[in-house]
XYZ file of C-alpha atoms in Angstrom:
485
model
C -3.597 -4.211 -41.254
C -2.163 -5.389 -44.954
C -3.745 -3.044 -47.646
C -6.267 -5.373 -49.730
C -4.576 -6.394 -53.655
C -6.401 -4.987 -56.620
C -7.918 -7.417 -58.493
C -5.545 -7.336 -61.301
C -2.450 -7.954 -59.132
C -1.357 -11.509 -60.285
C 0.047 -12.371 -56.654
C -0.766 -10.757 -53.583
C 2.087 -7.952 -51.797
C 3.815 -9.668 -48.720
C 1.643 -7.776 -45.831
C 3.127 -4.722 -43.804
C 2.982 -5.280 -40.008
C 0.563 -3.456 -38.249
C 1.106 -0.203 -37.416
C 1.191 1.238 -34.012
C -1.469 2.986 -32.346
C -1.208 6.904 -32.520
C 0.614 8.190 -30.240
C 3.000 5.010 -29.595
C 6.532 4.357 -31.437
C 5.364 0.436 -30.962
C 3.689 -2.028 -28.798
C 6.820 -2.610 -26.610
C 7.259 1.378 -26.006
C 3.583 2.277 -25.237
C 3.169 -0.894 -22.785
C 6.151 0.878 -20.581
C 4.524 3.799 -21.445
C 1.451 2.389 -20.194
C 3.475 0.674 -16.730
C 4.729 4.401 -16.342
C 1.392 5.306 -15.839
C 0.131 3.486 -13.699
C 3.261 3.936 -11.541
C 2.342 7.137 -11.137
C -0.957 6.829 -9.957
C 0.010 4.478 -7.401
C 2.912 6.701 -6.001
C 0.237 9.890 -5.824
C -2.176 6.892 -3.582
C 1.000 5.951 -1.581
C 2.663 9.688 -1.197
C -0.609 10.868 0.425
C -0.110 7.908 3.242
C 2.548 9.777 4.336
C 2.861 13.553 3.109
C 0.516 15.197 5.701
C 2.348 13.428 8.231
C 5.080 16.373 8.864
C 3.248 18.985 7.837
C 0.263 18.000 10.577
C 1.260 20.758 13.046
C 1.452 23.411 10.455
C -2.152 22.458 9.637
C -3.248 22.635 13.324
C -2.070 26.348 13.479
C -3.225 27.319 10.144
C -6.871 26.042 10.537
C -7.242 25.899 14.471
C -7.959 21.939 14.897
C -8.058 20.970 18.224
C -5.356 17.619 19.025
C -8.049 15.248 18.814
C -9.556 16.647 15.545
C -6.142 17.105 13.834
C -5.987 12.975 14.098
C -9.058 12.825 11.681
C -6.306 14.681 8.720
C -5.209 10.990 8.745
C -7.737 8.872 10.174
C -10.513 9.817 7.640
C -7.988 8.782 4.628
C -7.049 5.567 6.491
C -11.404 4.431 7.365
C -12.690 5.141 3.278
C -9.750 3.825 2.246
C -8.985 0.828 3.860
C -12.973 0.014 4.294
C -13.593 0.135 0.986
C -10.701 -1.627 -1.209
C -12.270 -5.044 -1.425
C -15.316 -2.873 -2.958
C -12.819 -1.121 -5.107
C -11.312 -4.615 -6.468
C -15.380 -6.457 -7.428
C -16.017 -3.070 -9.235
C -13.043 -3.102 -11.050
C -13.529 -7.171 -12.095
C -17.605 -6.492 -13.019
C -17.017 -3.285 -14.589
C -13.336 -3.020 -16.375
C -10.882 -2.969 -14.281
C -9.461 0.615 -16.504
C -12.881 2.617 -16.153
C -13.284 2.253 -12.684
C -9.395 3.244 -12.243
C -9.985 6.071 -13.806
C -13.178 7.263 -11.957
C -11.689 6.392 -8.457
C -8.205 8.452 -9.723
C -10.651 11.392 -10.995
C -12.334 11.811 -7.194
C -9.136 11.721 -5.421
C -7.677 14.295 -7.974
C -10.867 16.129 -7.503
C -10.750 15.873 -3.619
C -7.073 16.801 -3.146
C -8.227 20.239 -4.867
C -10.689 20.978 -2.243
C -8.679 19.660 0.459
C -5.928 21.715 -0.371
C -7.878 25.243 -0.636
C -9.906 24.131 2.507
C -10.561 27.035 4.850
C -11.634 24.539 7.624
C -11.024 22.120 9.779
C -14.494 20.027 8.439
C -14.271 20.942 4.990
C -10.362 19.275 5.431
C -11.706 16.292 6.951
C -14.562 15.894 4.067
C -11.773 16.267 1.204
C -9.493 13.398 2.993
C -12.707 11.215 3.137
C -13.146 11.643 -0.461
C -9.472 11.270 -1.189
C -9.396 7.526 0.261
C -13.142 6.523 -1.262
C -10.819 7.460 -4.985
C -7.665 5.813 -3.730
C -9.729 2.417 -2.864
C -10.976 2.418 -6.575
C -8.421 3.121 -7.651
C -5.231 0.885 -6.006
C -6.952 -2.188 -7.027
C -6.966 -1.698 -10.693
C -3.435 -0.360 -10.122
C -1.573 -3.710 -9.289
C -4.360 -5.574 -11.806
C -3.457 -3.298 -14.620
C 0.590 -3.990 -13.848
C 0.268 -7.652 -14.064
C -2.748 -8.466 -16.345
C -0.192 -7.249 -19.381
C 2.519 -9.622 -18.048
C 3.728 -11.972 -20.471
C 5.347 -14.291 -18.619
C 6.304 -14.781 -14.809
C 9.215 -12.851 -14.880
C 7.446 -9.781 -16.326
C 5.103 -10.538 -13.404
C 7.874 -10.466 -10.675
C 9.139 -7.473 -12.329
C 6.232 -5.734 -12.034
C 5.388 -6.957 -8.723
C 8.385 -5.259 -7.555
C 8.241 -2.151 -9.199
C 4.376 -2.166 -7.351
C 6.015 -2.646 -3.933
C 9.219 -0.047 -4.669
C 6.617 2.296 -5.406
C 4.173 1.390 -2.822
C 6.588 1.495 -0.032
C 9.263 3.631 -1.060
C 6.594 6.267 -2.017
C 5.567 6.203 1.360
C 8.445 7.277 2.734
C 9.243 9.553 0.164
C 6.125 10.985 0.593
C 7.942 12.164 4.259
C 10.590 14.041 2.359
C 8.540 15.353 -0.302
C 5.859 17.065 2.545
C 8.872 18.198 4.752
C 10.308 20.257 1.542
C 6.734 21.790 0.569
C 5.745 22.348 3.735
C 9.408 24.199 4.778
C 9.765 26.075 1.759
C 5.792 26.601 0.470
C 2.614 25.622 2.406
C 1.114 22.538 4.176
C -1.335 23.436 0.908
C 0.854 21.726 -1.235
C 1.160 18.405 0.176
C -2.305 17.594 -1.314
C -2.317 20.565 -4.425
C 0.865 18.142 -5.440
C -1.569 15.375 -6.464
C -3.983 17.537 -8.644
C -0.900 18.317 -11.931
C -0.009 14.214 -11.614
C -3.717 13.547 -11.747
C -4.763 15.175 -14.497
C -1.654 13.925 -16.450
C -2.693 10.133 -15.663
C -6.159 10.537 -16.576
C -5.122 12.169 -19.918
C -2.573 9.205 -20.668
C -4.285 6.680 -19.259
C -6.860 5.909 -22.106
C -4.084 6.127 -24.514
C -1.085 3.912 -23.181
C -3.314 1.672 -20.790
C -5.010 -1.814 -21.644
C -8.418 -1.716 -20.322
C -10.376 -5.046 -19.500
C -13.464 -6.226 -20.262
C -16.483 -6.144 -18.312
C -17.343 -9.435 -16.809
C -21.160 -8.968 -16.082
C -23.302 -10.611 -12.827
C -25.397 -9.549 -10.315
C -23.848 -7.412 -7.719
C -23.295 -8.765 -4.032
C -24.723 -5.992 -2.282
C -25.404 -7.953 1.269
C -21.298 -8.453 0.454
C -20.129 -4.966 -0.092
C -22.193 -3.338 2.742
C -20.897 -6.247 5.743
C -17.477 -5.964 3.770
C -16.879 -2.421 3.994
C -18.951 -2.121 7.617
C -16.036 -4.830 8.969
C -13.515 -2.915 7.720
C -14.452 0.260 8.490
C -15.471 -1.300 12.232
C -12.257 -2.527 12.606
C -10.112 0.338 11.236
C -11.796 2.883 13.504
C -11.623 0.783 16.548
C -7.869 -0.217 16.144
C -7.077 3.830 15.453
C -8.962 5.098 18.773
C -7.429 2.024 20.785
C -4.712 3.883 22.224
C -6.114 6.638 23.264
C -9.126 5.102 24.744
C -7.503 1.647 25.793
C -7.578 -1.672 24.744
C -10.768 -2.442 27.060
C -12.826 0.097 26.248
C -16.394 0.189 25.191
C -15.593 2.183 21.684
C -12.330 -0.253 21.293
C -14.485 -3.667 22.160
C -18.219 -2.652 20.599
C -15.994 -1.761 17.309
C -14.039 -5.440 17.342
C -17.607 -6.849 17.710
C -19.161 -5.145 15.339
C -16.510 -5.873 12.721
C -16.511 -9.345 13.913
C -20.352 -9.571 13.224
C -20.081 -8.004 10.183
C -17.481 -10.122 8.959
C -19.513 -13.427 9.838
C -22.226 -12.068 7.828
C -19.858 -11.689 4.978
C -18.437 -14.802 5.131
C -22.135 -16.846 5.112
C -22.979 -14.571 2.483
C -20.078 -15.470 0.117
C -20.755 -19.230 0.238
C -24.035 -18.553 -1.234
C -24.032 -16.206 -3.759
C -23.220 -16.798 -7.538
C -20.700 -13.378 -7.824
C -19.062 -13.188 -4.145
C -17.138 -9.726 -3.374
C -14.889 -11.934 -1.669
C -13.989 -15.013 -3.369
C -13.799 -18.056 -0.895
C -11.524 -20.086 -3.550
C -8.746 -17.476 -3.030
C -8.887 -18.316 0.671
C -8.577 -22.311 0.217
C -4.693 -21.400 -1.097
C -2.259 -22.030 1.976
C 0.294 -20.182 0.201
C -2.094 -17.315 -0.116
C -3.414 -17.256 3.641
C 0.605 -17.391 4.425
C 1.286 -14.483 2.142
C -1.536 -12.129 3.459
C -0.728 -13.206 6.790
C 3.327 -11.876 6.292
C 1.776 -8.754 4.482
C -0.413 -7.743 7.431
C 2.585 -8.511 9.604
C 5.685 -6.643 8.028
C 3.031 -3.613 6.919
C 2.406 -3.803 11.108
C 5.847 -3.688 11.735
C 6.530 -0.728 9.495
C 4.124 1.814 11.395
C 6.736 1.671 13.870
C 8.891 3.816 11.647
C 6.390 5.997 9.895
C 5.038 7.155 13.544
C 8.036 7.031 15.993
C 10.841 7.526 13.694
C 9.312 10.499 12.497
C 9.008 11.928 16.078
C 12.061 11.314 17.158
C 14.238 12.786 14.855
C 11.943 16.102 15.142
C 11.550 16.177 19.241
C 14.703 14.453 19.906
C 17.723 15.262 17.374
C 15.856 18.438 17.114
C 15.144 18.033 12.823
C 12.964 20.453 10.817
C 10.510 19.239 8.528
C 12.802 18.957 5.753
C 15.719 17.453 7.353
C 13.544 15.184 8.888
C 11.756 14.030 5.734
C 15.607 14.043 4.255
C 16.316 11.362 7.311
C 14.465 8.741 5.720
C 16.000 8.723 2.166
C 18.320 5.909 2.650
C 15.485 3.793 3.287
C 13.459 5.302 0.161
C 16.370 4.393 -1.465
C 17.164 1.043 -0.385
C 13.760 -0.362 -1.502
C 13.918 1.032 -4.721
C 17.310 -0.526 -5.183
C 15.880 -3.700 -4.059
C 13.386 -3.121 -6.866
C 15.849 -3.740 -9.228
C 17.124 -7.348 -7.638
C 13.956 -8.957 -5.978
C 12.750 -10.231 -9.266
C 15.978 -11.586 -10.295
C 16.748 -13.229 -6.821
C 12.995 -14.720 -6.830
C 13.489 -16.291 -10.231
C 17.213 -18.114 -8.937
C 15.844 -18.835 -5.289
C 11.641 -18.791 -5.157
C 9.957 -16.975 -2.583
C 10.862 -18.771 0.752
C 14.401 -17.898 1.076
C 13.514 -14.495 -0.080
C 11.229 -14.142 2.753
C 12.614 -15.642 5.504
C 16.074 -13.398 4.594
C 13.823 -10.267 4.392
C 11.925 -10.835 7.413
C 14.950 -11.938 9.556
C 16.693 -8.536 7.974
C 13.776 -6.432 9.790
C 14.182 -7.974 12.975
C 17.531 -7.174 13.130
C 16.545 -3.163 11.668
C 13.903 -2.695 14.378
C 16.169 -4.045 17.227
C 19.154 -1.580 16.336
C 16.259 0.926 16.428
C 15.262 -0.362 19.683
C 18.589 1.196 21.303
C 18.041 4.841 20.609
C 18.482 6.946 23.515
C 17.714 11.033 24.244
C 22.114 11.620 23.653
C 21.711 8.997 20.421
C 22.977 10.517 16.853
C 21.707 10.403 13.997
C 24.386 8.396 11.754
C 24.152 5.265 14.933
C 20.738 5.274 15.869
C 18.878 6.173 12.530
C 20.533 6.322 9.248
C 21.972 2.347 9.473
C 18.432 1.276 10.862
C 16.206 2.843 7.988
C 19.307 1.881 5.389
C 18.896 -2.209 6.779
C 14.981 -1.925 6.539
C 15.141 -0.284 3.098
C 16.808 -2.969 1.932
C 14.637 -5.902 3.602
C 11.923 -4.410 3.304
C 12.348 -4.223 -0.623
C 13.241 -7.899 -0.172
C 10.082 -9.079 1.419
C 7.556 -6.900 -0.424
C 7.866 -8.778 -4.211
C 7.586 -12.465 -2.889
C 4.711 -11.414 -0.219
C 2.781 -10.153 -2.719
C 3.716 -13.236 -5.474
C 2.157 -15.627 -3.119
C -0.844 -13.510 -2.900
C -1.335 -12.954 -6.698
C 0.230 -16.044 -7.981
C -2.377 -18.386 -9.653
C -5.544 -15.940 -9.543
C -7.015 -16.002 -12.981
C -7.906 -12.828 -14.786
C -11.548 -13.296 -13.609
C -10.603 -12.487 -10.282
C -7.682 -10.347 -10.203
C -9.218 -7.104 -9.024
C -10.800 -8.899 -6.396
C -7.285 -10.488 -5.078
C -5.707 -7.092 -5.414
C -8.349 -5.493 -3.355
C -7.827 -8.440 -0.509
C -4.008 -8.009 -0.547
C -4.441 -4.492 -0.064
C -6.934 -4.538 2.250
C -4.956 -6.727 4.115
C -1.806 -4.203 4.288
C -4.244 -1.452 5.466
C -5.724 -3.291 8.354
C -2.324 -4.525 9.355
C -0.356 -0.938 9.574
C -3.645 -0.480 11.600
C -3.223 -3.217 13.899
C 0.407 -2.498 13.968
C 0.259 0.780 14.224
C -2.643 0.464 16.832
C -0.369 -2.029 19.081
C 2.746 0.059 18.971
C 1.470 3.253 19.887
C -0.295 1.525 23.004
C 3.127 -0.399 23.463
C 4.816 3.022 23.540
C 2.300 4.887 25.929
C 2.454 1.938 28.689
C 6.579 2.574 29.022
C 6.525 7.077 28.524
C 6.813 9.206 30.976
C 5.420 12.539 30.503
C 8.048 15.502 28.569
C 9.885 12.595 27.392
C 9.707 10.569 24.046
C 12.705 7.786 24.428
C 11.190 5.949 27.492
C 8.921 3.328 26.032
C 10.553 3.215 22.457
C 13.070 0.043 22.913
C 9.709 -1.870 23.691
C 7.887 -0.736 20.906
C 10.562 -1.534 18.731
C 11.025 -5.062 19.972
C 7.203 -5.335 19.467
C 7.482 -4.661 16.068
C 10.261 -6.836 15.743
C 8.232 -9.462 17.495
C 6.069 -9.033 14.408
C 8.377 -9.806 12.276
C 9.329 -13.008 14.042
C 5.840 -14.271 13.931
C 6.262 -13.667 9.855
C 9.417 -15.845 9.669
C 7.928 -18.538 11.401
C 5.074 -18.417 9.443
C 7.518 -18.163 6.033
C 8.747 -21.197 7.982
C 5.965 -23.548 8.796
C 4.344 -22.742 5.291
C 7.165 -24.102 3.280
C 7.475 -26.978 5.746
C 4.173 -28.373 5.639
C 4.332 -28.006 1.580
C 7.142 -30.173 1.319
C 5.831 -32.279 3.623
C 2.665 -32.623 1.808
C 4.912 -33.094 -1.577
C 6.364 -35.955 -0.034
C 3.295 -37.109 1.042
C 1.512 -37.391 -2.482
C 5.032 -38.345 -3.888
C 5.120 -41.555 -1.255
């Protein structure tokens, strides 16, 4: 602020510019300060996706869960989280979008302590629980924190894509990082990792991070309960599918009850003055088109997080570490792709970005398709996850643009908390389809039979995404000529 002129200055002092909050060399510096931040926080949600995931038979021996109860280290994380983000995203929106970030980071820092000294398998299962119910308040304000600073749309592309290189490539570096802990320490540390980067967040957080303001109304309650019970109905229906088949009475009664649940949601939102869901961010065909490619590619990717994994431990014979180590060309492909995307979506748009992404997958998942028991690693796995990397990275920014684009600052949470949402249920679906894909074509003491059809499955999925990429921008332009004529 200028320093006020004594009275007996004849003519006031040219001001000083204002000076920099403590702790910050200037705005510029503190608002990457404040990106970095974030960053973090969303690579602790997306490591713990994946960074039980090798060290899951170390925790059956260490704490004696049966096979069906050692599924729940994963599935408990995937039901809170995944049922509750659209919750997450209209908490963030009515109460500041920074306070309930940091209260949903503070749990899962909190629960990844007492998961990682648990002494059994329930008190394991409990502390995984709690970690997703922190990670669904949390992710929300994550992406709405990145882009509500955004200046202009490049700054909003940019951080877009940093979101999705750390979102995705965190996920699979979440597969080398638990390999090394887990060869060289304990399974302990996979979730111990998260309580050092926690703390540091929270601390820096309030300092380097712009909060929101509250936007006040009443609370859709009927919304949040039918919301999260559809989610949750879904989620745990999809996860037990395989196992209990497609036709069962758990797989079926859970599809209807999420149905139901959903139907109630959706006559509630029309109705109320402050919907959970917004039904305006559903009218946008280039939103319904982006969610729909999200849930798709995230579908398609559970085909590497759960087979790939497998086979280079049961098949090329790969400890935990070498195994995580298998997947860094992807981890680094996306992140490279990070770097690009936003420059290739300002000279091009999103359409050709997408359709080259998603047509770069199909290709990936099909060259995976071909593995066989006498397969190496350099032709059946490192040029695969290399390809997807770099797709992957491709498709992620422009996905996620045509989610986001457009949704003004009353709503952002709430469009964050759809889109992710949406990329939960669809590695469920996907992963959920895949798996059952898989089991139909095995044949028992053997892992290869089965896998070229769940790989062309998940390259199916990825189809279905280009044509939809496709048919979207065709019936725009159509529609453009339309109100042109």
């Amino acid at each position: 602020m200028p320093s006020p002129c004594p009275a007996s200055t004849p003519a006031p002092a040219p001001p000083r510019p204002a000076e920099p909050p403590a702790g910050r060399s200037g705005p510029r510096r503190g608002h990457a300060v404040g990106i970095a931040v974030v960053l973090v926080a969303q690579l602790m949600l997306a490591l713990d996706t994946t960074i039980v995931n090798v060290a899951l038979p170390r925790i059956g021996s260490g704490l004696d869960f049966t096979p069906a109860g050692l599924s729940w280290v994963l599935n408990a994380y995937t039901l809170a989280f995944g049922g509750l983000l659209l919750l997450g995203g209209r908490l963030g929106d009515a109460y500041g979008r920074l306070r309930v970030f940091e209260a949903g980071l503070g749990l899962f820092t909190a629960a990844s302590l007492l998961g990682g000294l648990a002494h059994t398998p329930a008190l394991l299962i409990v502390a995984r629980a709690a970690q997703g119910v922190g990670a669904a308040l949390a992710a929300p304000g994550v992406l709405a924190l990145l882009t509500a600073g955004a200046v202009d749309q490049g700054a909003r592309h940019r951080a877009l894509a940093l979101f999705s290189a750390v979102s995705i490539g965190g996920s699979t570096l979440g597969l080398v990082l638990g390999g090394l802990v887990t060869e060289y320490g304990s399974w302990r540390w996979t979730l111990l990792i998260n309580v050092p980067l926690g703390l540091a967040v929270l601390v820096l957080a309030p300092r380097f991070v712009a909060g929101t303001p509250k936007r006040p109304g009443r609370f859709d309650g009927v919304g949040a309960v039918s919301a999260t019970g559809a989610a949750v109905a879904v989620v745990w229906a999809l996860i037990g599918a395989p196992d209990h088949g497609w036709t069962s009475l758990r797989t079926l009664g859970g599809l209807a009850v999420g149905a139901a649940l959903a139907a109630v949601l959706a006559v509630t939102e029309r109705r109320v003055p402050d919907p959970l869901v917004v039904p305006a961010l559903l009218r946008s065909r280039d939103r319904l088109g982006g969610l729909a490619v999200t849930a798709l590619v995230f579908g398609s990717q559970m085909s590497i997080f759960f087979l790939v994994v497998q086979y280079v431990q049961r098949v090329l014979g790969f400890g935990p570490l070498r195994a995580g180590l298998a997947f860094l060309p992807m981890t680094l492909g996306i992140f490279a792709m990070s770097r690009v995307t936003p420059r290739l979506l300002a000279r091009f748009g999103r359409t050709p970005l997408l359709l080259a992404g998603t047509l770069g997958l199909t290709a990936g998942y099909l060259w995976l398709g071909n593995v066989a028991a006498s397969s190496g690693h350099a032709t059946a796995v490192l040029g695969p996850l290399l390809l997807n990397g770099v797709f992957a990275g491709l498709t992620f920014t422009p996905a996620a643009s045509l989610v986001l684009g457009d949704v003004g600052p009353d709503h952002a949470g709430a469009a964050s908390g759809l889109l992710q949402t949406t990329q939960q249920l669809g590695g469920a679906i996907g992963l959920a389809v895949i798996v059952s894909v898989h089991s139909l074509g095995a044949v028992p003491g053997a892992f290869v039979p089965g896998l070229r059809a769940a790989f062309t499955t998940a390259a199916a999925l990825t189809v279905v995404a280009w044509v939809i990429v496709a048919s979207t921008a065709l019936t725009g332009r159509r529609g453009a000529v339309g109100r042109a004529s």
